[in-house]
PDB file of C-alpha atoms in Angstrom:
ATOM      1  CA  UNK A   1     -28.352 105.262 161.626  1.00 41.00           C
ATOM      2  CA  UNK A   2     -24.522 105.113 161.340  1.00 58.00           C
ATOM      3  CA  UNK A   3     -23.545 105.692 158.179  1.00 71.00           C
ATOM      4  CA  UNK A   4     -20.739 102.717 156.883  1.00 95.00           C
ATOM      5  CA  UNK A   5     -16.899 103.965 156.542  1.00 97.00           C
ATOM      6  CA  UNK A   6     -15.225 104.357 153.321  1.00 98.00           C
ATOM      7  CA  UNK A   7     -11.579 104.875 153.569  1.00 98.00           C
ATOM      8  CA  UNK A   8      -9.481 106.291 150.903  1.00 98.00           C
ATOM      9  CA  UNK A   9      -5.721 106.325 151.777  1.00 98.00           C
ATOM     10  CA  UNK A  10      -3.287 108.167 149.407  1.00 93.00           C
ATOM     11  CA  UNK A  11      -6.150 111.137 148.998  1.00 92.00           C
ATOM     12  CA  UNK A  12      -5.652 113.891 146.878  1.00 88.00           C
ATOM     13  CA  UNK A  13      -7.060 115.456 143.648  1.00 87.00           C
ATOM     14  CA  UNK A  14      -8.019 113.450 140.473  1.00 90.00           C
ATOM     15  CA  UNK A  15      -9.216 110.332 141.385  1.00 95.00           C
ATOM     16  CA  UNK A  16      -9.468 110.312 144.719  1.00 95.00           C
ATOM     17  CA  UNK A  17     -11.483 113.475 145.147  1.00 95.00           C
ATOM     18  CA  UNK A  18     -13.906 111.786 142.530  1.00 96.00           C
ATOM     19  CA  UNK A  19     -14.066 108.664 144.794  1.00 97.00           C
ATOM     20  CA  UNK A  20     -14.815 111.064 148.078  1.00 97.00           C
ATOM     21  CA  UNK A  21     -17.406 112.758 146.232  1.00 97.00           C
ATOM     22  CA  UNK A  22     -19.085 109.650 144.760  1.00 97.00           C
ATOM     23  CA  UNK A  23     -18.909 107.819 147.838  1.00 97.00           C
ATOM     24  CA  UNK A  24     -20.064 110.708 150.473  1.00 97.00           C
ATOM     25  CA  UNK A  25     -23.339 111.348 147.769  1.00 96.00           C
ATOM     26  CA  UNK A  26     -23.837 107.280 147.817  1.00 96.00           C
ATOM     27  CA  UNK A  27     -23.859 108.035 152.201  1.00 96.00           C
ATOM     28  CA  UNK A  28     -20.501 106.931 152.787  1.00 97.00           C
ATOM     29  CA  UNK A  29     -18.968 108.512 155.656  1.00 97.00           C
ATOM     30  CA  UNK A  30     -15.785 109.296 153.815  1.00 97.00           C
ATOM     31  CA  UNK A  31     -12.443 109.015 155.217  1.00 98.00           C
ATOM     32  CA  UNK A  32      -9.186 110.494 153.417  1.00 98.00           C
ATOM     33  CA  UNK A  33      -5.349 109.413 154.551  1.00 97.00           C
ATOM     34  CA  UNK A  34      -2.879 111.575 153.474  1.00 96.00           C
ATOM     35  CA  UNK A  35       0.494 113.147 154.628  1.00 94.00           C
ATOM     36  CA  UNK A  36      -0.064 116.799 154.157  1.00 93.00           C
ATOM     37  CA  UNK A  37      -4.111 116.641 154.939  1.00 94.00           C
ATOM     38  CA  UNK A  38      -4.154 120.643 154.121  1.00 93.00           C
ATOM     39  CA  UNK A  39      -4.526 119.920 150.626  1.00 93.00           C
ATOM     40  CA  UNK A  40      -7.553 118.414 151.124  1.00 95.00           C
ATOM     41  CA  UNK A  41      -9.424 121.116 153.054  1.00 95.00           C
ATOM     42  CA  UNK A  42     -11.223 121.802 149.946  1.00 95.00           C
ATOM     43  CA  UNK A  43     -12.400 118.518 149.316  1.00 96.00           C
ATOM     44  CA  UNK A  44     -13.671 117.570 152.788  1.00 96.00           C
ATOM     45  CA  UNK A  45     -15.410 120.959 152.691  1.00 95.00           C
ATOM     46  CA  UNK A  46     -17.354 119.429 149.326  1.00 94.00           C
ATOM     47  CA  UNK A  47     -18.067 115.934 151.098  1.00 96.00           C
ATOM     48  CA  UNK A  48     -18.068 116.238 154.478  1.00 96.00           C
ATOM     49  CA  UNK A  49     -15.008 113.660 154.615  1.00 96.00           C
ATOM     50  CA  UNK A  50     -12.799 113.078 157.933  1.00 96.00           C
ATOM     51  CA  UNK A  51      -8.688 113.658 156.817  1.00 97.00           C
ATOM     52  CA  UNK A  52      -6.355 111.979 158.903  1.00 97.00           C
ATOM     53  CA  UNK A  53      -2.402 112.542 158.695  1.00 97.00           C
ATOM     54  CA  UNK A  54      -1.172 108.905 157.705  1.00 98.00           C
ATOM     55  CA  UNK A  55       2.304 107.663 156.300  1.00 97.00           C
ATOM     56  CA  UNK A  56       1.452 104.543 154.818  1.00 97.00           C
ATOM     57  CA  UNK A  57       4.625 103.044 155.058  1.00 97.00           C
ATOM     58  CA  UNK A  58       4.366 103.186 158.519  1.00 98.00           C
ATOM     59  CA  UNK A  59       2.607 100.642 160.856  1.00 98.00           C
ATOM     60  CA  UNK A  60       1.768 102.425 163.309  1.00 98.00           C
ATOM     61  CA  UNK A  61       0.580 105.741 161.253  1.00 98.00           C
ATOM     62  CA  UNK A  62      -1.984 103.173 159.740  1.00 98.00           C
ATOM     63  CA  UNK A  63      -3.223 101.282 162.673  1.00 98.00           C
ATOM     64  CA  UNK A  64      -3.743 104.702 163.506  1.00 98.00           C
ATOM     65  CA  UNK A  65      -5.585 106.001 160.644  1.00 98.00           C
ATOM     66  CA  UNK A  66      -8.381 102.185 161.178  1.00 98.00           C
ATOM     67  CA  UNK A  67      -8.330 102.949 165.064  1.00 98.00           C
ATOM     68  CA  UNK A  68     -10.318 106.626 164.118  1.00 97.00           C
ATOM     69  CA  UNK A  69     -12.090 105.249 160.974  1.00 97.00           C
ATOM     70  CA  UNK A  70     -13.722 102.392 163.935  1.00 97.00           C
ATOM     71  CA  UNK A  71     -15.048 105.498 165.746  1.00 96.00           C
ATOM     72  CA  UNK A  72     -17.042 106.555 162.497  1.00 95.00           C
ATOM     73  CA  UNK A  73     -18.926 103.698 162.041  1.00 95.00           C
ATOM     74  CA  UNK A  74     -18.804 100.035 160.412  1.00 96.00           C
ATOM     75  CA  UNK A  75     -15.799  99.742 157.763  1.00 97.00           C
ATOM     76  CA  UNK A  76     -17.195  99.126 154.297  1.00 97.00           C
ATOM     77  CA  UNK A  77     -14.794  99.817 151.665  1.00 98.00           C
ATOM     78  CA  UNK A  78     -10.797 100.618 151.569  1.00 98.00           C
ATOM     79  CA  UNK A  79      -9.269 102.157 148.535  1.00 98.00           C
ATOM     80  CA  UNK A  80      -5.139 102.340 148.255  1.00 98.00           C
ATOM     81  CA  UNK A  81      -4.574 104.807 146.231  1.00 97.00           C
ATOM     82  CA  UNK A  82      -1.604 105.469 147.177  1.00 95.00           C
ATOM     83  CA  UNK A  83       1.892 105.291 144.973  1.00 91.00           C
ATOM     84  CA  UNK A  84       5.636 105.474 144.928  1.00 84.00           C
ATOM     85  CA  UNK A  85       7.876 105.491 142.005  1.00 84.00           C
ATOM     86  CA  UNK A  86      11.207 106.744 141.010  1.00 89.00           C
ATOM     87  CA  UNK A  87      12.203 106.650 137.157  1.00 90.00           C
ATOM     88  CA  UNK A  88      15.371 106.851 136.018  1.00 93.00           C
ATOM     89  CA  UNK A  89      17.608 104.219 133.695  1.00 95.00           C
ATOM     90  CA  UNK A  90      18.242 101.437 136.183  1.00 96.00           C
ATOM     91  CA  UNK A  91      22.206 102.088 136.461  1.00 96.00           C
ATOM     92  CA  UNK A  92      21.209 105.474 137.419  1.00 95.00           C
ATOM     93  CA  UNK A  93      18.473 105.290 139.945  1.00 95.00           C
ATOM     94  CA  UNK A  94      19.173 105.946 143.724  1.00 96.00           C
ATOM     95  CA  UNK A  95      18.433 103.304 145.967  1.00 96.00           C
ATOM     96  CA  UNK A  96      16.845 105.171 148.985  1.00 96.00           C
ATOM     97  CA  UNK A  97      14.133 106.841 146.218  1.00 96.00           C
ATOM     98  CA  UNK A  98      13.603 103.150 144.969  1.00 96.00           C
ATOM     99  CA  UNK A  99      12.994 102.127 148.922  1.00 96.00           C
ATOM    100  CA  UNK A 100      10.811 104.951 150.065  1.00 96.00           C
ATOM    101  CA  UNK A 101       8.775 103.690 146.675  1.00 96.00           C
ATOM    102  CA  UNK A 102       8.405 100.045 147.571  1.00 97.00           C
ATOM    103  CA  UNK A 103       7.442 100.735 151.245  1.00 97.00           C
ATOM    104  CA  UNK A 104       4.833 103.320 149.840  1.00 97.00           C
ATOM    105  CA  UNK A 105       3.450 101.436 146.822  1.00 96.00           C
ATOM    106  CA  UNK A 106       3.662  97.330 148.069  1.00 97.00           C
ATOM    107  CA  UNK A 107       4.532  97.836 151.572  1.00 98.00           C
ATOM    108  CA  UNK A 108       2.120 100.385 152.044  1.00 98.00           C
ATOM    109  CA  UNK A 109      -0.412  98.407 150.272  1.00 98.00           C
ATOM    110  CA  UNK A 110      -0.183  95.009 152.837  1.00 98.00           C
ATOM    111  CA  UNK A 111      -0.412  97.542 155.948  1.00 98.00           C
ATOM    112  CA  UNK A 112      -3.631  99.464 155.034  1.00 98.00           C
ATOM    113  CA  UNK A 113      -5.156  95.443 153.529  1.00 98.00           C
ATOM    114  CA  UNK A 114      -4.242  94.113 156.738  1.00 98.00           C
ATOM    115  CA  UNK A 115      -5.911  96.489 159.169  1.00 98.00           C
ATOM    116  CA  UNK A 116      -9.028  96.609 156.466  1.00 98.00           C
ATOM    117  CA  UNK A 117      -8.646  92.678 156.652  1.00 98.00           C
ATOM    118  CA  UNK A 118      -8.898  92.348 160.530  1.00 98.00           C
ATOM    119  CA  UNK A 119     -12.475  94.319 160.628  1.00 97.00           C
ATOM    120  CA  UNK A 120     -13.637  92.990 157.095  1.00 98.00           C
ATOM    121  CA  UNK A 121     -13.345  89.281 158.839  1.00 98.00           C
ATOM    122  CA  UNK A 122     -14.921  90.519 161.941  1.00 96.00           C
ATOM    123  CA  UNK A 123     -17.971  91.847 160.092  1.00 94.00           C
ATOM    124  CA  UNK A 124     -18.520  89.412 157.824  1.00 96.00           C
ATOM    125  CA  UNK A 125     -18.367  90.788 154.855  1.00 97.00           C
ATOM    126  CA  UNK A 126     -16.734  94.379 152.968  1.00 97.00           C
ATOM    127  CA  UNK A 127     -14.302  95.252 150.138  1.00 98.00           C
ATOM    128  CA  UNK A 128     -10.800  96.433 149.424  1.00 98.00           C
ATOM    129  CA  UNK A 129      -9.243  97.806 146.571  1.00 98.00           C
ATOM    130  CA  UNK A 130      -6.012  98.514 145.299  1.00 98.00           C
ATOM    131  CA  UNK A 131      -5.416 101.191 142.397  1.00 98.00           C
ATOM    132  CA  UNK A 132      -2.758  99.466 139.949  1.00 97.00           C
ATOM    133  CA  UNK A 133      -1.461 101.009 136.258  1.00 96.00           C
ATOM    134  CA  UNK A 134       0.210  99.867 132.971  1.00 95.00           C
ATOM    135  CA  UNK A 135       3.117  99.241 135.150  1.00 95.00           C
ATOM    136  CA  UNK A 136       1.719  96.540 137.202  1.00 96.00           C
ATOM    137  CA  UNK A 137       2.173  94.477 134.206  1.00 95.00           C
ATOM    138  CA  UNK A 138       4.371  96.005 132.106  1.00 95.00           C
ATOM    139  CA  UNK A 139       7.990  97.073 132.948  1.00 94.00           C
ATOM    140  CA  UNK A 140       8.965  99.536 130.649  1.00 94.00           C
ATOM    141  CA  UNK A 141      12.465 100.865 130.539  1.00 95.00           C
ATOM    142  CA  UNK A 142      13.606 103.006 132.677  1.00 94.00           C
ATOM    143  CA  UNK A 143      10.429 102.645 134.816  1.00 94.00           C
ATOM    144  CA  UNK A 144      11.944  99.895 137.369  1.00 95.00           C
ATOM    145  CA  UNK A 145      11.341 102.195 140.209  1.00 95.00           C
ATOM    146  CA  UNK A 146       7.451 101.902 139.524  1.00 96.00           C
ATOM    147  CA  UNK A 147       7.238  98.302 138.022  1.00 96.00           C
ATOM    148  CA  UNK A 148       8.515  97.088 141.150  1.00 96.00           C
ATOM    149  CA  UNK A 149       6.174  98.685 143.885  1.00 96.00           C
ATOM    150  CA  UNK A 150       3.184  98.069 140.978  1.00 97.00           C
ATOM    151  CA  UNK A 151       4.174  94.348 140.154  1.00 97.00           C
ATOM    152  CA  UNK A 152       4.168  94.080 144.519  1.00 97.00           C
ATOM    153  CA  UNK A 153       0.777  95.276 144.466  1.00 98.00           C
ATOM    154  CA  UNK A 154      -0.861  93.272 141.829  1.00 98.00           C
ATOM    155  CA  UNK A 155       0.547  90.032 143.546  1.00 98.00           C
ATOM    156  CA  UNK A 156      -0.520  91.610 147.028  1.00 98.00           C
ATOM    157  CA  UNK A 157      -4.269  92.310 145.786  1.00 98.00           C
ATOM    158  CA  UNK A 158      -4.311  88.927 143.855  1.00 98.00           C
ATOM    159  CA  UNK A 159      -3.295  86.372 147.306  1.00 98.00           C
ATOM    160  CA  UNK A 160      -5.548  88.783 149.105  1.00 98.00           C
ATOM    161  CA  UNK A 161      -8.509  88.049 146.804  1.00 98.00           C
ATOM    162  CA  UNK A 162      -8.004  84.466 146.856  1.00 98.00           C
ATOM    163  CA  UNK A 163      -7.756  83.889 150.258  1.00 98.00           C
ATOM    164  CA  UNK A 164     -10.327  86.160 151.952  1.00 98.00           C
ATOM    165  CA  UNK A 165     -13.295  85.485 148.958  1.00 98.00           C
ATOM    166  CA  UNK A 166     -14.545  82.626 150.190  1.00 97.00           C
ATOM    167  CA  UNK A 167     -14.757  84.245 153.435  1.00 98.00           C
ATOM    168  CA  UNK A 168     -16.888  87.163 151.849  1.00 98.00           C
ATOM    169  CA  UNK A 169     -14.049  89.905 151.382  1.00 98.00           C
ATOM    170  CA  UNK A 170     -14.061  91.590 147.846  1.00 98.00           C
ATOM    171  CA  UNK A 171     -10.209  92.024 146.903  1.00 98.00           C
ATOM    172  CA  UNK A 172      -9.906  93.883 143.764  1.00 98.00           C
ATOM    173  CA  UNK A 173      -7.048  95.646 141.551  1.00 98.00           C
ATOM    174  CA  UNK A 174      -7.828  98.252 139.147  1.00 98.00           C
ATOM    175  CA  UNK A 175      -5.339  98.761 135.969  1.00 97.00           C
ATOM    176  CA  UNK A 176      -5.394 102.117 135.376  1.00 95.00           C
ATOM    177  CA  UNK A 177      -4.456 101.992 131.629  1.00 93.00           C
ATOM    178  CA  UNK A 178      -3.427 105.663 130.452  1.00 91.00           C
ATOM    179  CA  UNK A 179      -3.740 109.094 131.545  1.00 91.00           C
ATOM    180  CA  UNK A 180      -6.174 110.845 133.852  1.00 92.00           C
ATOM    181  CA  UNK A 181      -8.073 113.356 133.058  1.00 89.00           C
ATOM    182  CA  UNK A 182      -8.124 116.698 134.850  1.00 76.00           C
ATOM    183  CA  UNK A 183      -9.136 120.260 134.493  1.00 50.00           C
ATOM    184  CA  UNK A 184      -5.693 121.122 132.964  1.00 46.00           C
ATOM    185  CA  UNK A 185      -5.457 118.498 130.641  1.00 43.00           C
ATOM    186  CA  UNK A 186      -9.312 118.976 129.255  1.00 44.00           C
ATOM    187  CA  UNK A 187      -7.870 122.462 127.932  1.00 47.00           C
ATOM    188  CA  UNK A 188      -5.680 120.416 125.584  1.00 53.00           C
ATOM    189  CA  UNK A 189      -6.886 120.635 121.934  1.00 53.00           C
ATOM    190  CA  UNK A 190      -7.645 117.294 122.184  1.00 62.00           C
ATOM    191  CA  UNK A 191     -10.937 115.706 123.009  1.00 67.00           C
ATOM    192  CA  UNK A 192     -11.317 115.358 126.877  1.00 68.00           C
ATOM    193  CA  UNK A 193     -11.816 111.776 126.885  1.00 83.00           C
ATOM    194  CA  UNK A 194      -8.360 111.082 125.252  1.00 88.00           C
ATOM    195  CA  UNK A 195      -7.434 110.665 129.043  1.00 90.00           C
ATOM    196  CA  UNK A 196      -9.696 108.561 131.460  1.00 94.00           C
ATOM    197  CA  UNK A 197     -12.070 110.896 133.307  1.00 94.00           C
ATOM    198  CA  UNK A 198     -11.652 110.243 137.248  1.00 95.00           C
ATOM    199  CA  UNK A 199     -15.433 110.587 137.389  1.00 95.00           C
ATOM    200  CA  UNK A 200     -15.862 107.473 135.440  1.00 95.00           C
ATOM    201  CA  UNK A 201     -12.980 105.308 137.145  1.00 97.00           C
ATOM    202  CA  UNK A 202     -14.350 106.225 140.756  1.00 97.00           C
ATOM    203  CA  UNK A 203     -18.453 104.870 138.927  1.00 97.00           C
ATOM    204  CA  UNK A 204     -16.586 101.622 138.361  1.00 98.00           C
ATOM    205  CA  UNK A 205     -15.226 101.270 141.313  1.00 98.00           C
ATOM    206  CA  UNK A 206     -18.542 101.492 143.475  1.00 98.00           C
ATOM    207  CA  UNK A 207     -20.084  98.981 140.763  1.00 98.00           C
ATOM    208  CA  UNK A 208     -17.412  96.506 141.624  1.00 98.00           C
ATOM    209  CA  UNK A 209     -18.075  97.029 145.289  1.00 98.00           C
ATOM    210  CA  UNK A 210     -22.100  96.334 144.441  1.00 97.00           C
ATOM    211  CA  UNK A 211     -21.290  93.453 142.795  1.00 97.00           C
ATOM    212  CA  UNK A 212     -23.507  90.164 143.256  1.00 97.00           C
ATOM    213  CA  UNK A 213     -21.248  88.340 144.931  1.00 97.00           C
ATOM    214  CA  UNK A 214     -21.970  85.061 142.484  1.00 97.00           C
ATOM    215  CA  UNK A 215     -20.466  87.272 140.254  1.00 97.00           C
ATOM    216  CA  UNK A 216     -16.830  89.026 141.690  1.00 97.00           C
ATOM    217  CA  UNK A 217     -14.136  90.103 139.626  1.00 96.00           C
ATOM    218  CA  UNK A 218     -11.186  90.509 141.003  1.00 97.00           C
ATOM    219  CA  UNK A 219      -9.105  92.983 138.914  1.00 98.00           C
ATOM    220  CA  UNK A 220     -10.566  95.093 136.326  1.00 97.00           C
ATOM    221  CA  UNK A 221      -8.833  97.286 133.549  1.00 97.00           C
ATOM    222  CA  UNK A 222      -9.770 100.819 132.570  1.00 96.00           C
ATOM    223  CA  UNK A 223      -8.429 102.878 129.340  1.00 94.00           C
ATOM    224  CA  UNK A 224      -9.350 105.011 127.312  1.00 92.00           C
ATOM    225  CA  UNK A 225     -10.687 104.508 123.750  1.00 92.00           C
ATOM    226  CA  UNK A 226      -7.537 105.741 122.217  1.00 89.00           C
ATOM    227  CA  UNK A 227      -5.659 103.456 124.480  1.00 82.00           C
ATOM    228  CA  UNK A 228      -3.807 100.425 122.779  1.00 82.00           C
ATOM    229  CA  UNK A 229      -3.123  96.927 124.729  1.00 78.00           C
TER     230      UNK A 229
END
């Protein structure tokens, strides 16, 4: 039987190589998007996951990226997971940086939901998420270049979820409140789970895809127990 397609676009380490490796041992056939797909040799040798070379900002790089997903089997999930920022005070900040980031992070973010969107409706039924952070609703200073592409996002995921629900499309956001966790930062002399562990983000993920859907959320925060609100 064909296993259903799980793609994850803006792959790399931390939390998307926890998603590929939870979803590929829940029988996903795993699919990664990422520029450099080198870096992820590693990973698809651990899971078994497809890489394809994808710009996100760029329609046609996408509708690429869906048109070999379709030859892997029926679409199931789509994570973005992928972000742009620049950071800088705001009278400092050059304008192409704080382009490239709004095409990656919001523009990015409608391209990959829209080609997920057009085989979601034709099946029936599916998910797709979008991986937020404080700065989808908080605009710190000097953190313009981020609060813009994350604010885009948020409003993206939240039309999205309101329109295609009743038409059996999960749409959900994840605020990723603090700092993950990885094998550097565990040597820290601080307890581990100071930062959020990638394992446990990529756990709630696949619960929110398995939820009843009497019961859908549509955007879901994650932090740490140190975290404050």
């Amino acid at each position: 039987m064909t296993s259903k397609v799980a793609v994850i676009a803006g792959a790399g380490s931390g939390l998307s190589a926890s998603l590929a490796r939870l979803f590929a041992k829940e029988g996903f056939h795993v699919v990664l998007a990422a520029r450099n797909v080198e870096k992820l040799e590693a990973l698809q040798a651990q899971t078994g996951a497809q890489a394809v070379a994808t710009d996100v900002s760029d329609r046609a790089s996408v509708a690429r990226l869906f048109d070999i997903a379709d030859k892997a089997g029926p679409l199931s999930l789509v994570v973005f997971n992928a972000s742009g920022r620049a950071r800088g005070p705001i009278a400092e900040l050059d304008p192409e940086t704080v382009r490239q980031a709004l095409l990656v992070g919001a523009y990015g973010g409608f391209l990959v939901g829209q080609q997920a969107t057009h085989r979601l409706l034709a099946q029936g039924a599916g998910s797709i998420f979008f991986t937020g952070a404080t700065a989808s609703v908080k605009g710190f200073a000097g953190s313009a270049g981020f609060a813009m592409p994350k604010f885009g996002l948020r409003g993206l995921a939240q039309s999205m979820a309101r329109e295609l629900a009743p038409k059996n499309i999960h749409v959900a956001h994840f605020i990723i409140d603090g700092a993950i966790g990885s094998a550097v930062s565990g040597q820290d002399s601080e307890p581990q789970d100071r930062r959020l562990s990638p394992d446990a983000i990529a756990q709630a993920y696949l619960s929110i895809h398995r939820q009843h859907r009497s019961a859908w959320t549509w955007e879901m925060e994650l932090r740490p127990w140190v975290e404050t609100f």
